[in-house]
Amino acid sequence: MNGQVNANDIKIGVVGAGSWGTSLANLLALKGYKIDLWVFEKEVKDQIEAYRENKMFLPGFVLSDNVFPSNDMARVVNGKELVLIVVPSHVMRETAHKITAHLSNKTIVVSASKGIENKTHLTMTGVLHEVLAIPENALAVLSGPSFAREVAKKFPTVVTVASKDPQVATTVQHVFATDYFRVYTSDDVIGVELGSAVKNIIAIAAGITDGLGLGLNTRAALITRGLVEIRRLGVKLGANPRTFTGLAGVGDLVLTCTGDLSRNHTLGEKIGAGMQLKDILSEMHMVAEGVKTAKSVYNLSRKLGVEMPIVHEVYHVLYENVAPIEAVRRLMTRDLKEELDEQ
């Protein structure tokens, strides 16, 4: 089926020209693929055409001549064997509706977006499956510890692609793999997506504690217990627990909680230092996915009865104006218990 497409000959469209979409489009273009890149902003399209640079979202990097920017969704999606979607989670549904009329029933659709929809609590492939009305085994998700700027610099990076169809996963693996971008495969789509989405909330929490000046002991504990919460939710939703010890789990979590390039950590750090969320967001032209995902996961965990105290306190700080130091106090004075869960 879809996964049997020859990875060397495949026609590719990339939907979304933020930092991550642009970086992945350029990676593929440098491999020799001719990449049609859908760009929302006309000025970004014009910049790429005139200067071979996305000055708004990925400044400082010359893009391959094989990247062809366009504001026309039909041009980017029509006739493609693989479409990579890299848009903020809160516009995934709207974007999918724009795509659906132009999509072939033989197209592999890959999501590199990270988040959980607020109203439905669907992951990004869940949204795509619902809107595009394509089989789940035609979908894949690409995730792992991967800052866009470091991939653009060709720093060694290792990620995972997950699909319910092993042939699809293998095709995507070979399409993206280079000597600096190593790709593993997985069949645990829900686990990979949950790891990549929920880690952004934990990164906000890590940023808050760093902004409060609470030190490395605190950060290490937060990352460790945050991983427990991610795993709890994943197991409840049918994920493989081992996924959360891998690249889309602990790998992405550690990177996002500690890296200077992490938007979510930076946002949390500013909150810990005393800034208001609305002021922080007004300064950012790129999305910190953890803000919206915190609301989704807070509500989903309550619905499912999954204990996620760190996520809940981040929600209270972001949406209920709880003071960050009070949130820390509440976490530290919870009932004492054994460390390991049953599962």
Coordinates of C-alpha atoms in Angstrom, one line a residue:
M1 CA 0.0 0.0 0.0
N2 CA 1.1 3.6 0.7
G3 CA 4.4 2.5 2.4
Q4 CA 5.6 0.7 -0.8
V5 CA 6.2 4.0 -2.5
N6 CA 9.9 4.3 -3.6
A7 CA 11.4 6.8 -1.1
N8 CA 13.9 8.0 -3.7
D9 CA 11.2 9.1 -6.2
I10 CA 8.5 10.4 -3.9
K11 CA 6.8 13.8 -4.4
I12 CA 6.6 15.8 -1.2
G13 CA 4.6 18.8 0.0
V14 CA 5.3 20.5 3.3
V15 CA 2.4 22.4 5.0
G16 CA 3.7 25.0 7.4
A17 CA 6.7 27.3 7.3
G18 CA 7.4 28.0 10.9
S19 CA 10.9 27.2 12.1
W20 CA 10.4 23.4 12.3
G21 CA 8.5 23.2 9.0
T22 CA 11.1 25.3 7.2
S23 CA 14.0 23.3 8.7
L24 CA 12.5 19.9 7.7
A25 CA 11.6 21.2 4.2
N26 CA 15.2 22.3 3.8
L27 CA 16.6 19.0 5.1
L28 CA 14.5 17.2 2.4
A29 CA 15.4 19.7 -0.3
L30 CA 19.1 19.2 0.5
K31 CA 18.6 15.5 -0.1
G32 CA 17.5 16.3 -3.6
Y33 CA 13.7 16.4 -3.2
K34 CA 11.8 19.3 -4.9
I35 CA 9.7 20.6 -2.0
D36 CA 6.6 22.6 -2.4
L37 CA 6.2 24.5 0.9
W38 CA 2.9 26.0 2.0
V39 CA 3.4 29.3 3.7
F40 CA 0.6 31.2 5.5
E41 CA 2.2 34.6 5.4
K42 CA 2.7 36.3 2.0
E43 CA 5.7 38.2 3.3
V44 CA 7.4 35.0 4.3
K45 CA 6.8 33.5 0.9
D46 CA 8.3 36.6 -0.7
Q47 CA 11.3 36.5 1.6
I48 CA 12.1 33.0 0.7
E49 CA 11.8 33.6 -3.0
A50 CA 13.9 36.8 -2.9
Y51 CA 16.5 36.0 -0.3
R52 CA 16.3 32.2 0.1
E53 CA 15.8 32.8 3.8
N54 CA 12.8 32.6 6.2
K55 CA 13.7 35.8 8.1
M56 CA 10.7 35.6 10.4
F57 CA 10.9 32.0 11.6
L58 CA 14.4 30.6 10.7
P59 CA 16.7 33.6 10.3
G60 CA 20.3 33.1 9.4
F61 CA 20.0 30.0 7.2
V62 CA 20.2 29.9 3.4
L63 CA 17.5 27.6 2.0
S64 CA 18.0 25.2 -0.9
D65 CA 16.8 26.2 -4.3
N66 CA 14.7 23.0 -4.1
V67 CA 12.4 24.7 -1.7
F68 CA 9.5 26.3 -3.6
P69 CA 7.3 28.4 -1.3
S70 CA 3.7 29.0 -2.1
N71 CA 0.5 30.4 -0.5
D72 CA -1.5 28.1 -2.7
M73 CA -2.5 24.9 -0.8
A74 CA -3.6 23.1 -3.9
R75 CA -0.2 23.5 -5.5
V76 CA 1.5 22.2 -2.4
V77 CA -0.7 19.1 -1.9
N78 CA -2.0 18.0 -5.3
G79 CA -0.2 15.0 -6.7
K80 CA 2.0 14.4 -3.7
E81 CA 2.8 10.9 -2.3
L82 CA 3.8 12.4 1.0
V83 CA 2.5 15.5 2.8
L84 CA 4.2 16.7 5.9
I85 CA 2.1 18.9 8.1
V86 CA 3.9 21.2 10.6
V87 CA 1.4 23.8 11.9
P88 CA 0.5 24.9 15.4
S89 CA -1.9 22.4 17.0
H90 CA -4.7 24.9 17.4
V91 CA -4.9 25.4 13.6
M92 CA -4.5 21.8 12.7
R93 CA -8.2 21.2 12.1
E94 CA -8.6 24.3 10.0
T95 CA -5.5 23.4 8.0
A96 CA -6.7 19.8 7.5
H97 CA -10.0 21.1 6.0
K98 CA -8.0 23.2 3.5
I99 CA -6.0 20.1 2.5
T100 CA -8.7 17.5 2.2
A101 CA -10.0 18.6 -1.3
H102 CA -6.5 18.3 -2.8
L103 CA -5.3 15.0 -1.1
S104 CA -4.9 11.8 -3.0
N105 CA -6.2 8.6 -1.4
K106 CA -2.6 7.2 -1.9
T107 CA -0.9 10.0 0.0
I108 CA 1.1 9.3 3.2
V109 CA 0.3 12.1 5.7
V110 CA 3.0 12.8 8.3
S111 CA 2.4 15.1 11.3
A112 CA 5.3 16.9 12.9
S113 CA 3.0 19.1 15.0
K114 CA 2.9 18.7 18.8
G115 CA -0.2 19.2 20.8
I116 CA -3.7 18.0 21.9
E117 CA -6.8 19.7 20.7
N118 CA -8.7 21.6 23.4
K119 CA -12.3 20.7 22.7
T120 CA -11.9 17.1 21.5
H121 CA -8.7 16.0 23.3
L122 CA -7.6 14.4 20.1
T123 CA -3.9 14.2 19.2
M124 CA -2.9 15.7 15.9
T125 CA -3.1 12.4 13.9
G126 CA -6.5 12.0 15.6
V127 CA -7.6 15.3 14.1
L128 CA -6.2 14.4 10.7
H129 CA -7.9 11.0 10.7
E130 CA -11.2 12.6 11.5
V131 CA -11.1 15.5 9.1
L132 CA -9.2 13.9 6.1
A133 CA -11.2 10.7 6.4
I134 CA -8.1 8.6 5.5
P135 CA -7.2 5.3 7.1
E136 CA -5.1 5.5 10.2
N137 CA -2.4 3.4 8.6
A138 CA -1.9 6.2 6.0
L139 CA -0.8 8.5 8.9
A140 CA 2.5 8.9 10.6
V141 CA 4.0 11.1 13.3
L142 CA 7.6 12.4 13.4
S143 CA 8.9 13.4 16.8
G144 CA 12.0 13.4 19.1
P145 CA 14.5 15.8 20.7
S146 CA 15.0 18.2 17.8
F147 CA 15.3 21.9 17.9
A148 CA 14.8 23.4 14.4
R149 CA 17.9 25.6 14.5
E150 CA 20.1 22.7 15.4
V151 CA 18.7 20.6 12.6
A152 CA 19.3 23.5 10.2
K153 CA 22.9 23.6 11.4
K154 CA 23.2 19.9 10.6
F155 CA 23.9 18.9 14.3
P156 CA 23.5 15.2 14.8
T157 CA 19.8 14.6 15.7
V158 CA 17.9 11.4 16.3
V159 CA 14.1 11.1 16.1
T160 CA 11.3 8.5 15.8
V161 CA 8.6 8.1 13.1
A162 CA 5.5 6.2 14.3
S163 CA 2.8 4.6 12.1
K164 CA 0.3 1.8 12.5
D165 CA 1.6 0.5 9.2
P166 CA 5.2 -0.6 9.4
Q167 CA 5.7 0.0 5.6
V168 CA 4.6 3.6 6.0
A169 CA 7.0 4.1 8.9
T170 CA 9.8 2.6 6.9
T171 CA 9.1 4.8 3.9
V172 CA 9.1 7.9 6.0
Q173 CA 12.2 6.8 7.8
H174 CA 14.1 6.5 4.5
V175 CA 12.7 9.8 3.2
F176 CA 14.0 11.8 6.1
A177 CA 17.2 10.0 7.1
T178 CA 20.5 11.7 6.5
D179 CA 24.0 11.4 7.9
Y180 CA 23.0 14.0 10.5
F181 CA 19.3 13.2 11.0
R182 CA 18.8 9.6 12.1
V183 CA 15.3 8.2 12.2
Y184 CA 14.0 5.2 14.1
T185 CA 10.6 3.6 13.6
S186 CA 7.8 2.7 16.0
D187 CA 4.2 1.5 15.8
D188 CA 3.1 3.4 19.0
V189 CA 1.5 6.4 17.4
I190 CA -0.4 7.5 20.5
G191 CA 2.6 7.1 22.8
V192 CA 4.9 9.2 20.5
E193 CA 2.2 11.9 20.2
L194 CA 1.5 12.1 23.9
G195 CA 5.2 12.2 24.8
S196 CA 5.8 15.1 22.4
A197 CA 2.7 17.0 23.5
V198 CA 2.8 16.7 27.3
K199 CA 6.5 17.3 27.6
N200 CA 5.8 21.0 26.6
I201 CA 3.7 21.4 29.8
I202 CA 6.5 19.9 31.9
A203 CA 9.0 22.3 30.2
I204 CA 6.9 25.2 31.3
A205 CA 7.0 23.9 34.8
A206 CA 10.8 23.5 34.6
G207 CA 11.1 27.0 33.3
I208 CA 9.0 28.3 36.2
T209 CA 11.3 26.7 38.7
D210 CA 14.4 28.1 36.9
G211 CA 12.8 31.5 36.9
L212 CA 12.2 31.2 40.6
G213 CA 15.9 30.3 41.0
L214 CA 15.2 26.9 42.7
G215 CA 18.2 25.1 41.4
L216 CA 19.2 21.9 39.6
N217 CA 17.8 19.5 42.3
T218 CA 14.4 20.9 41.6
R219 CA 14.7 20.7 37.9
A220 CA 15.9 17.0 38.0
A221 CA 13.0 16.0 40.2
L222 CA 10.5 17.9 38.0
I223 CA 11.7 16.1 34.8
T224 CA 11.6 12.7 36.5
R225 CA 8.2 13.1 38.0
G226 CA 6.9 14.8 34.9
L227 CA 7.9 11.7 32.9
V228 CA 5.8 9.6 35.4
E229 CA 2.8 11.8 34.6
I230 CA 3.3 11.4 30.8
R231 CA 3.6 7.7 31.2
R232 CA 0.4 7.5 33.4
L233 CA -1.7 9.2 30.7
G234 CA -0.1 7.2 28.0
V235 CA -0.8 3.9 29.6
K236 CA -4.4 4.9 30.3
L237 CA -4.8 5.6 26.5
G238 CA -3.2 2.4 25.4
A239 CA 0.4 3.5 24.7
N240 CA 3.4 1.2 25.1
P241 CA 5.1 2.3 28.4
R242 CA 8.5 1.7 26.8
T243 CA 7.9 4.6 24.4
F244 CA 8.3 7.0 27.2
T245 CA 11.9 5.9 27.9
G246 CA 12.7 6.6 24.2
L247 CA 13.3 9.6 22.0
A248 CA 9.8 10.9 22.0
G249 CA 9.6 10.4 25.7
V250 CA 12.5 11.1 27.9
G251 CA 14.6 12.4 25.0
D252 CA 12.3 15.1 24.0
L253 CA 11.4 15.9 27.6
V254 CA 15.0 16.5 28.7
L255 CA 15.7 18.6 25.7
T256 CA 12.7 20.8 26.1
C257 CA 13.1 21.2 29.9
T258 CA 16.8 22.2 29.7
G259 CA 17.5 23.7 26.3
D260 CA 17.9 27.5 25.8
L261 CA 16.1 27.2 22.5
S262 CA 12.9 25.8 24.1
R263 CA 10.0 28.3 23.7
N264 CA 8.0 26.5 26.5
H265 CA 10.9 26.6 29.0
T266 CA 11.6 30.2 28.1
L267 CA 7.9 31.1 28.7
G268 CA 7.9 29.3 32.1
E269 CA 11.1 31.0 33.1
K270 CA 9.5 34.4 32.5
I271 CA 6.5 33.5 34.5
G272 CA 8.7 32.3 37.3
A273 CA 10.5 35.7 37.1
G274 CA 7.2 37.5 37.6
M275 CA 5.9 38.3 34.1
Q276 CA 2.3 37.9 33.2
L277 CA 1.3 35.3 30.6
K278 CA -0.5 37.7 28.4
D279 CA 2.6 40.0 28.2
I280 CA 4.8 37.1 27.4
L281 CA 2.6 35.8 24.6
S282 CA 2.3 39.3 23.1
E283 CA 6.1 39.3 22.7
M284 CA 6.3 35.9 20.9
H285 CA 5.7 35.4 17.2
M286 CA 6.2 31.7 17.5
V287 CA 3.9 29.4 19.4
A288 CA 4.6 27.9 22.8
E289 CA 2.5 24.8 22.4
G290 CA 2.4 23.9 26.1
V291 CA 0.1 26.8 27.0
K292 CA -2.9 25.4 25.0
T293 CA -1.9 21.8 25.7
A294 CA -2.0 22.4 29.4
K295 CA -5.7 23.1 29.2
S296 CA -6.3 20.0 27.1
V297 CA -4.4 17.6 29.3
Y298 CA -5.8 19.1 32.5
N299 CA -9.3 18.5 31.4
L300 CA -8.5 15.1 29.8
S301 CA -6.7 13.8 32.9
R302 CA -9.6 14.8 35.1
K303 CA -12.0 13.1 32.8
L304 CA -9.9 9.9 32.8
G305 CA -9.0 10.0 36.5
V306 CA -5.3 10.2 35.8
E307 CA -3.2 11.7 38.5
M308 CA -1.0 14.5 37.0
P309 CA -0.2 17.0 39.8
I310 CA 2.5 18.9 37.9
V311 CA 0.3 19.4 34.9
H312 CA -2.5 20.5 37.1
E313 CA -0.4 23.1 38.9
V314 CA 0.9 24.5 35.5
Y315 CA -2.7 24.8 34.5
H316 CA -3.5 26.7 37.7
V317 CA -0.6 29.0 37.2
L318 CA -1.5 29.7 33.6
Y319 CA -5.3 29.9 33.8
E320 CA -6.2 30.6 37.4
N321 CA -3.4 33.1 38.4
V322 CA -2.0 30.9 41.1
A323 CA 1.4 32.2 42.2
P324 CA 4.3 30.0 40.9
I325 CA 5.8 29.6 44.4
E326 CA 2.4 28.6 45.8
A327 CA 2.2 25.9 43.1
V328 CA 5.6 24.6 44.1
R329 CA 4.6 24.5 47.8
R330 CA 1.4 22.6 46.9
L331 CA 3.4 20.0 45.0
M332 CA 6.0 19.6 47.8
T333 CA 3.3 19.2 50.5
R334 CA 1.1 16.6 48.9
D335 CA 0.4 13.3 50.7
L336 CA 3.6 11.2 51.0
K337 CA 3.5 7.9 49.0
E338 CA 5.6 5.2 47.4
E339 CA 7.6 6.3 44.4
L340 CA 6.7 3.6 41.8
D341 CA 3.3 3.2 40.3
E342 CA 1.9 -0.3 39.8
Q343 CA 2.4 -0.2 36.0

